[in-house]
Structures are given as structure tokens and as C-alpha cells.
PDB file of C-alpha atoms in Angstrom:
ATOM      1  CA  UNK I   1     -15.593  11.509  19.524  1.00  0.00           C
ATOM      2  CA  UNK I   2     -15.657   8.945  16.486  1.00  0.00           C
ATOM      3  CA  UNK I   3     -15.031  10.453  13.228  1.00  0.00           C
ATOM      4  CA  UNK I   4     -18.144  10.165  10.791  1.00  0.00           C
ATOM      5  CA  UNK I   5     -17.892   7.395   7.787  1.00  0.00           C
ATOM      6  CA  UNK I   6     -17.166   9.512   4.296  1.00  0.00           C
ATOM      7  CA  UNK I   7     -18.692   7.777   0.931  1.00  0.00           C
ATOM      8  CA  UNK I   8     -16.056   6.564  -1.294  1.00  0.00           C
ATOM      9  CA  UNK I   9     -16.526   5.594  -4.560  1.00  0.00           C
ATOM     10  CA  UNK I  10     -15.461   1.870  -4.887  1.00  0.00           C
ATOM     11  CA  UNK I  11     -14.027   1.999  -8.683  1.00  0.00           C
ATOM     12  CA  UNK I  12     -16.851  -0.301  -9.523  1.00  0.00           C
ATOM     13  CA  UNK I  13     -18.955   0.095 -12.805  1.00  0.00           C
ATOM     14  CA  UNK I  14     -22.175  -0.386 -10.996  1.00  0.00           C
ATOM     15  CA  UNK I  15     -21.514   2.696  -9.722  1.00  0.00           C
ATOM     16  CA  UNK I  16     -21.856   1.813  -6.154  1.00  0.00           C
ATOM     17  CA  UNK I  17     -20.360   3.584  -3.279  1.00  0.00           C
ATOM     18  CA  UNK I  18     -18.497   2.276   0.282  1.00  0.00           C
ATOM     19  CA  UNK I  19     -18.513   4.044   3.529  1.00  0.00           C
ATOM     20  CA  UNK I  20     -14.356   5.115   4.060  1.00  0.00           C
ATOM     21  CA  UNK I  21     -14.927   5.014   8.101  1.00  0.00           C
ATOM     22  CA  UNK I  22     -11.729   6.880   9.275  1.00  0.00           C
ATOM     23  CA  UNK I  23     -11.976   4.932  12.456  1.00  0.00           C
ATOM     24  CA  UNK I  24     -11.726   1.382  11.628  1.00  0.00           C
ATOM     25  CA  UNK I  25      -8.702   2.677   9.559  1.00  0.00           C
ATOM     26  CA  UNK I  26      -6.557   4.212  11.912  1.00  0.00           C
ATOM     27  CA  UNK I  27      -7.794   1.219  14.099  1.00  0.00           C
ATOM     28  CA  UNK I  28      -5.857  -1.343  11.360  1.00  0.00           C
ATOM     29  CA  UNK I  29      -3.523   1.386  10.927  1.00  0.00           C
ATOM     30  CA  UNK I  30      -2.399   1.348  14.706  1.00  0.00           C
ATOM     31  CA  UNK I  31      -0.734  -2.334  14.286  1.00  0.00           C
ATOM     32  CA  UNK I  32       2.946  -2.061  13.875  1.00  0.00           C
ATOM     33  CA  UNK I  33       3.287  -4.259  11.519  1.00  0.00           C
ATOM     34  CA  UNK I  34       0.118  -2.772   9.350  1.00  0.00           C
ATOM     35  CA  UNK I  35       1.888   0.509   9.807  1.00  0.00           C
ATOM     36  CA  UNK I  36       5.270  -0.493   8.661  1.00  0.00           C
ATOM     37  CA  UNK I  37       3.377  -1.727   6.013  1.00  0.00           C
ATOM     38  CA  UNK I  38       1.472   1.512   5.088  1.00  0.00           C
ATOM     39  CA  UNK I  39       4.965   3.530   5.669  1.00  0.00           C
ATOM     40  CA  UNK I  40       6.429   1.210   2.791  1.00  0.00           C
ATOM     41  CA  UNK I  41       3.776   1.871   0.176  1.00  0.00           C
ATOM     42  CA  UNK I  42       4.202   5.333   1.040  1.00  0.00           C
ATOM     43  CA  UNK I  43       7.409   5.771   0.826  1.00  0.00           C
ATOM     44  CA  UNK I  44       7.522   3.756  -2.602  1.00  0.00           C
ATOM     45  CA  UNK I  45       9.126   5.602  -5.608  1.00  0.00           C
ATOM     46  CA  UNK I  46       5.582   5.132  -7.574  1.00  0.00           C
ATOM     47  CA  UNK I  47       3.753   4.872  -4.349  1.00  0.00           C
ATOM     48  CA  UNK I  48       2.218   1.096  -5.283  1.00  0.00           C
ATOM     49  CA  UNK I  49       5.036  -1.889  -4.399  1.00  0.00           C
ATOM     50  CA  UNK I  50       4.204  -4.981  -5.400  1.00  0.00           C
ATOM     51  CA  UNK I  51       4.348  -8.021  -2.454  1.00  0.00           C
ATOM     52  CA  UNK I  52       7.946  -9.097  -3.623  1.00  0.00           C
ATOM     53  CA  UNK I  53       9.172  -5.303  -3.027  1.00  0.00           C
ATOM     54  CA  UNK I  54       7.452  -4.857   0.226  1.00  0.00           C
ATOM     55  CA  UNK I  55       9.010  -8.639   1.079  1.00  0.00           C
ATOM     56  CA  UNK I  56      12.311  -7.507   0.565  1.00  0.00           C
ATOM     57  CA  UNK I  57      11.701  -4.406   2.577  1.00  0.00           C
ATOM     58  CA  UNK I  58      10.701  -5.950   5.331  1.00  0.00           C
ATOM     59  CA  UNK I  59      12.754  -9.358   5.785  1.00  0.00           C
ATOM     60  CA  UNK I  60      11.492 -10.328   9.162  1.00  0.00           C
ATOM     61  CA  UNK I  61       7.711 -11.323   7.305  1.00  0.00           C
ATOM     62  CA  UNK I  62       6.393 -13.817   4.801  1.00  0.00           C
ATOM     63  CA  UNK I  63       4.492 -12.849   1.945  1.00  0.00           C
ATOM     64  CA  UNK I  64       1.751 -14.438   2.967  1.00  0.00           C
ATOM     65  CA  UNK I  65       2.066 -12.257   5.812  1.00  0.00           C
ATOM     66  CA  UNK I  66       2.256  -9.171   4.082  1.00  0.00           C
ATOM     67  CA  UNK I  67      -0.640  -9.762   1.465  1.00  0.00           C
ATOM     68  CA  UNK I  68      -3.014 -11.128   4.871  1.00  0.00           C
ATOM     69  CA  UNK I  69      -1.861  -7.261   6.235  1.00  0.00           C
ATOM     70  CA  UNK I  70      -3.014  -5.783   2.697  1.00  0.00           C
ATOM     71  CA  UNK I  71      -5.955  -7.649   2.823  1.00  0.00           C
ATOM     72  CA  UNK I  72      -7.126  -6.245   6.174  1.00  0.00           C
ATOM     73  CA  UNK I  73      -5.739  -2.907   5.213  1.00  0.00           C
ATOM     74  CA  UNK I  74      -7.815  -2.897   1.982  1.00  0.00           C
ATOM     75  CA  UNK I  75     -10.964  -4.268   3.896  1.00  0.00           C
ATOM     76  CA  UNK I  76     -10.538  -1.201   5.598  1.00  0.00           C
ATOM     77  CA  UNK I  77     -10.296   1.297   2.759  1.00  0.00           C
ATOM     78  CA  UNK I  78      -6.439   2.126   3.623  1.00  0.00           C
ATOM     79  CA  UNK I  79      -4.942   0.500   0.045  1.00  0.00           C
ATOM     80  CA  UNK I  80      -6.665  -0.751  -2.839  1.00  0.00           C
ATOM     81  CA  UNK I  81      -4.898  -3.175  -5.226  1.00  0.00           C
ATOM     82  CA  UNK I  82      -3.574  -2.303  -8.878  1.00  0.00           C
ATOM     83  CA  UNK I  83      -3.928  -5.477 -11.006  1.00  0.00           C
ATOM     84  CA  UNK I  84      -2.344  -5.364 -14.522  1.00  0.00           C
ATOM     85  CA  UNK I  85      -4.858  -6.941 -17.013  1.00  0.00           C
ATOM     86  CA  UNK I  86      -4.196 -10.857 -18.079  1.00  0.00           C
ATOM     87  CA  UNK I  87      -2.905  -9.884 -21.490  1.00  0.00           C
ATOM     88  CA  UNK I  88      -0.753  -7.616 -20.490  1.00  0.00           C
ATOM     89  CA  UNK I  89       1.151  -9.510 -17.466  1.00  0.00           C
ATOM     90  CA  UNK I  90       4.983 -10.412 -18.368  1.00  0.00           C
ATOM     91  CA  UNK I  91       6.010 -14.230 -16.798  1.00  0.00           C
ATOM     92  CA  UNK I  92       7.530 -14.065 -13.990  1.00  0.00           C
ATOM     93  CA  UNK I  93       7.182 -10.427 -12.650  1.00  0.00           C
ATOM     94  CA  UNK I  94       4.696  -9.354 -10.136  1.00  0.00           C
ATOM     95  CA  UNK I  95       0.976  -8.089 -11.677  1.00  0.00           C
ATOM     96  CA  UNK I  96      -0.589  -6.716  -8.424  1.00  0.00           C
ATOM     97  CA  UNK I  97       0.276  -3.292  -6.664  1.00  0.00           C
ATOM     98  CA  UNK I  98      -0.779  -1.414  -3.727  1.00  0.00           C
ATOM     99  CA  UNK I  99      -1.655   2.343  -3.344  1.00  0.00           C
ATOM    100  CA  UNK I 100      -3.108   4.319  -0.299  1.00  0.00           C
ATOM    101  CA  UNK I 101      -6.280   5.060  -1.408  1.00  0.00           C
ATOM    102  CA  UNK I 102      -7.481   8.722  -1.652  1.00  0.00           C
ATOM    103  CA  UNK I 103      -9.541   8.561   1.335  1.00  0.00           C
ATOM    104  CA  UNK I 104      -6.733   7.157   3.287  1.00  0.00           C
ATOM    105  CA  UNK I 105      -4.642  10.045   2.376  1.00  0.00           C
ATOM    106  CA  UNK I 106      -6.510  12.340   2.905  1.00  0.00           C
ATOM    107  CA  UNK I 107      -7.138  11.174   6.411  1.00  0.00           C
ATOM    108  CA  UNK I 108      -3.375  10.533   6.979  1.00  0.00           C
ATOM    109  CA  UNK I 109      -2.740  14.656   5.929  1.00  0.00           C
ATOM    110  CA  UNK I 110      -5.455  15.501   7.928  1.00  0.00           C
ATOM    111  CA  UNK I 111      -3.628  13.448  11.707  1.00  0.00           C
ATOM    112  CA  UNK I 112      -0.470  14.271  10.330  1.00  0.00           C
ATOM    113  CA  UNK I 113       0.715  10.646   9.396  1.00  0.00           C
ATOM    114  CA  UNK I 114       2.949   8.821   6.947  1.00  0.00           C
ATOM    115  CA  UNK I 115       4.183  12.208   5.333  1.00  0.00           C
ATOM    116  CA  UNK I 116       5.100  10.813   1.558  1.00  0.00           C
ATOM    117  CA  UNK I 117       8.168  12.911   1.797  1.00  0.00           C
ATOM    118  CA  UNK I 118       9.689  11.561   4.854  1.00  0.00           C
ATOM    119  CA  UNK I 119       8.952   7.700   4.012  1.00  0.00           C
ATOM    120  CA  UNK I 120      10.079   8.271   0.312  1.00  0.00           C
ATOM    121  CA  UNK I 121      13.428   9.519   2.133  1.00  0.00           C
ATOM    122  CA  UNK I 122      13.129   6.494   4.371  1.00  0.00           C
ATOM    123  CA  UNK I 123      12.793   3.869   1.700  1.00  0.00           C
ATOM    124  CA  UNK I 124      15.621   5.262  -0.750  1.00  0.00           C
ATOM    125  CA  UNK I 125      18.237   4.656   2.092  1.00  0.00           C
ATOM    126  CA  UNK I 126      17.115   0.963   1.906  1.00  0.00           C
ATOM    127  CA  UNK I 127      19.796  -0.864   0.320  1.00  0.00           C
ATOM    128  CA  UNK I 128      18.316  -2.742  -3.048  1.00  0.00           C
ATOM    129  CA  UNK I 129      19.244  -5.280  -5.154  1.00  0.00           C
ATOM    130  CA  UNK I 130      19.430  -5.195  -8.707  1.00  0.00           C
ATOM    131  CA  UNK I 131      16.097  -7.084  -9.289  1.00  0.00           C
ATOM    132  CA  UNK I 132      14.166  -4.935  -6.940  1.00  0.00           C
ATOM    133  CA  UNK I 133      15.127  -1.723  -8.596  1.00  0.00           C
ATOM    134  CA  UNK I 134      13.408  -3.633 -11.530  1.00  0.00           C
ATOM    135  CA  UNK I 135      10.831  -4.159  -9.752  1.00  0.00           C
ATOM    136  CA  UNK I 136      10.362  -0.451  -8.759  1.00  0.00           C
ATOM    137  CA  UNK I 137      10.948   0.788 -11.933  1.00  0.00           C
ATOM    138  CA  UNK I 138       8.363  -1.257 -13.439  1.00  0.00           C
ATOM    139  CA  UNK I 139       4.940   0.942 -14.774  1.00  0.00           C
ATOM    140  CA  UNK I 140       1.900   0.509 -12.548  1.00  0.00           C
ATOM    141  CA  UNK I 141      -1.693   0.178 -14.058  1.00  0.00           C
ATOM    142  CA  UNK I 142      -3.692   3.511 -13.456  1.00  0.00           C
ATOM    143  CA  UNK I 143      -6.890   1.829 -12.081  1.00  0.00           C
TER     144      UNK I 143
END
């Protein structure tokens, strides 16, 4: 049996809402890669990495890997991107982020997957440089 689509609010001022369709995520969730992917931004110490911090994570992809991943996981209502606004960007340091969106999680809770504990434990044995523990210590917008 196919779980039912649950309206989402998009964040938009229009007001308008998406259908979350638990289906077509755990569909993009199912790739390993996608699912490493999710893992990471789960396990994150603010929950939202930036590309660079999920590129150091996982060595064997490209960015341009990673963000095509995010894309299709954010097509499918799994993340949503954190953008810090023009004017308040600092040179040289990443201004987008990645969260699990609320439907997501709640989905995830519901199956049992990517417990927050257990991938927070996960990604603190990673071994980091100094510039990625920047990185993660770096505020995310609230969006």
C-alpha cells in the first residue's frame, strides 16, 4: 500500500502549499549514495552542512555530485536549502545549508530511519580538519 501525499507548506510568501509524498522520498532515499547523504546532514552538529562539509565527509564524491544528490533530495521534499542573505555572506565561506525538512523527519521517526542520535555519534568520530570545524561551527540562517 502507497502512503498518501501530506501538504507541506513550501516557506513561500504566496502562501502556497506542496504535496510531501512519503513515497517518492523513501524512493530517493533508497540510493546509497542519497542515503549517505541524508545520514550526513543528520548526523551534523547543527543538522544543516554546507556542500564543502558534506565533501569532506564523503571523499569518494565531487561536489557537483553531492549538490546534483541535494537537488533530487530537495525535489523530493527530503532537505530544503538554508541560504544566508547577500549582505550578510562573508568571502570565501560557504552561504548555503541543508536541513531534513520537517516532513522528512517526521517520516524517517515514523520507519525508524536516520535516528539523529546515532548519525550525530557517527559523524563526531569523523576525523576533521581545522577548517571544517569552522565550517561546523559557523551559525546557520533560520529560514
Amino acid at each position: 500500500m502507497r502512503p498518501e501525499p501530506v501538504e507541506a507548506s513550501d516557506g513561500g510568501a504566496d502562501g502556497a502549499t506542496d504535496a510531501f509524498d512519503p513515497w517518492l522520498a523513501l524512493q530517493r532515499v533508497t540510493d546509497e549514495t542519497r542515503a549517505n547523504i541524508v545520514a550526513d546532514v543528520v548526523g551534523h552538529p547543527k543538522g544543516a552542512p554546507s556542500v564543502d562539509e558534506l565533501d569532506y565527509i564523503n571523499p569518494s564524491l565531487e561536489a557537483d555530485t553531492i549538490r546534483n544528490h541535494l537537488k533530487t533530495l530537495a525535489e523530493a521534499g527530503v532537505v530544503e536549502e538554508l541560504t544566508v542573505p547577500a549582505g550578510q555572506r562573508t568571502r570565501g565561506y560557504p552561504y548555503k545549508f541543508y536541513r531534513v525538512t520537517e516532513a522528512a523527519r517526521e517520516l524517517f521517526d515514523r520507519n525508524g530511519l536516520f535516528p539523529a542520535e546515532a548519525w550525530q555519534r557517527q559523524y563526531e568520530r569523523v576525523e576533521k580538519t581545522p577548517e571544517i570545524r569552522e565550517l561546523e561551527a559557523m551559525p546557520r540562517p533560520e529560514e
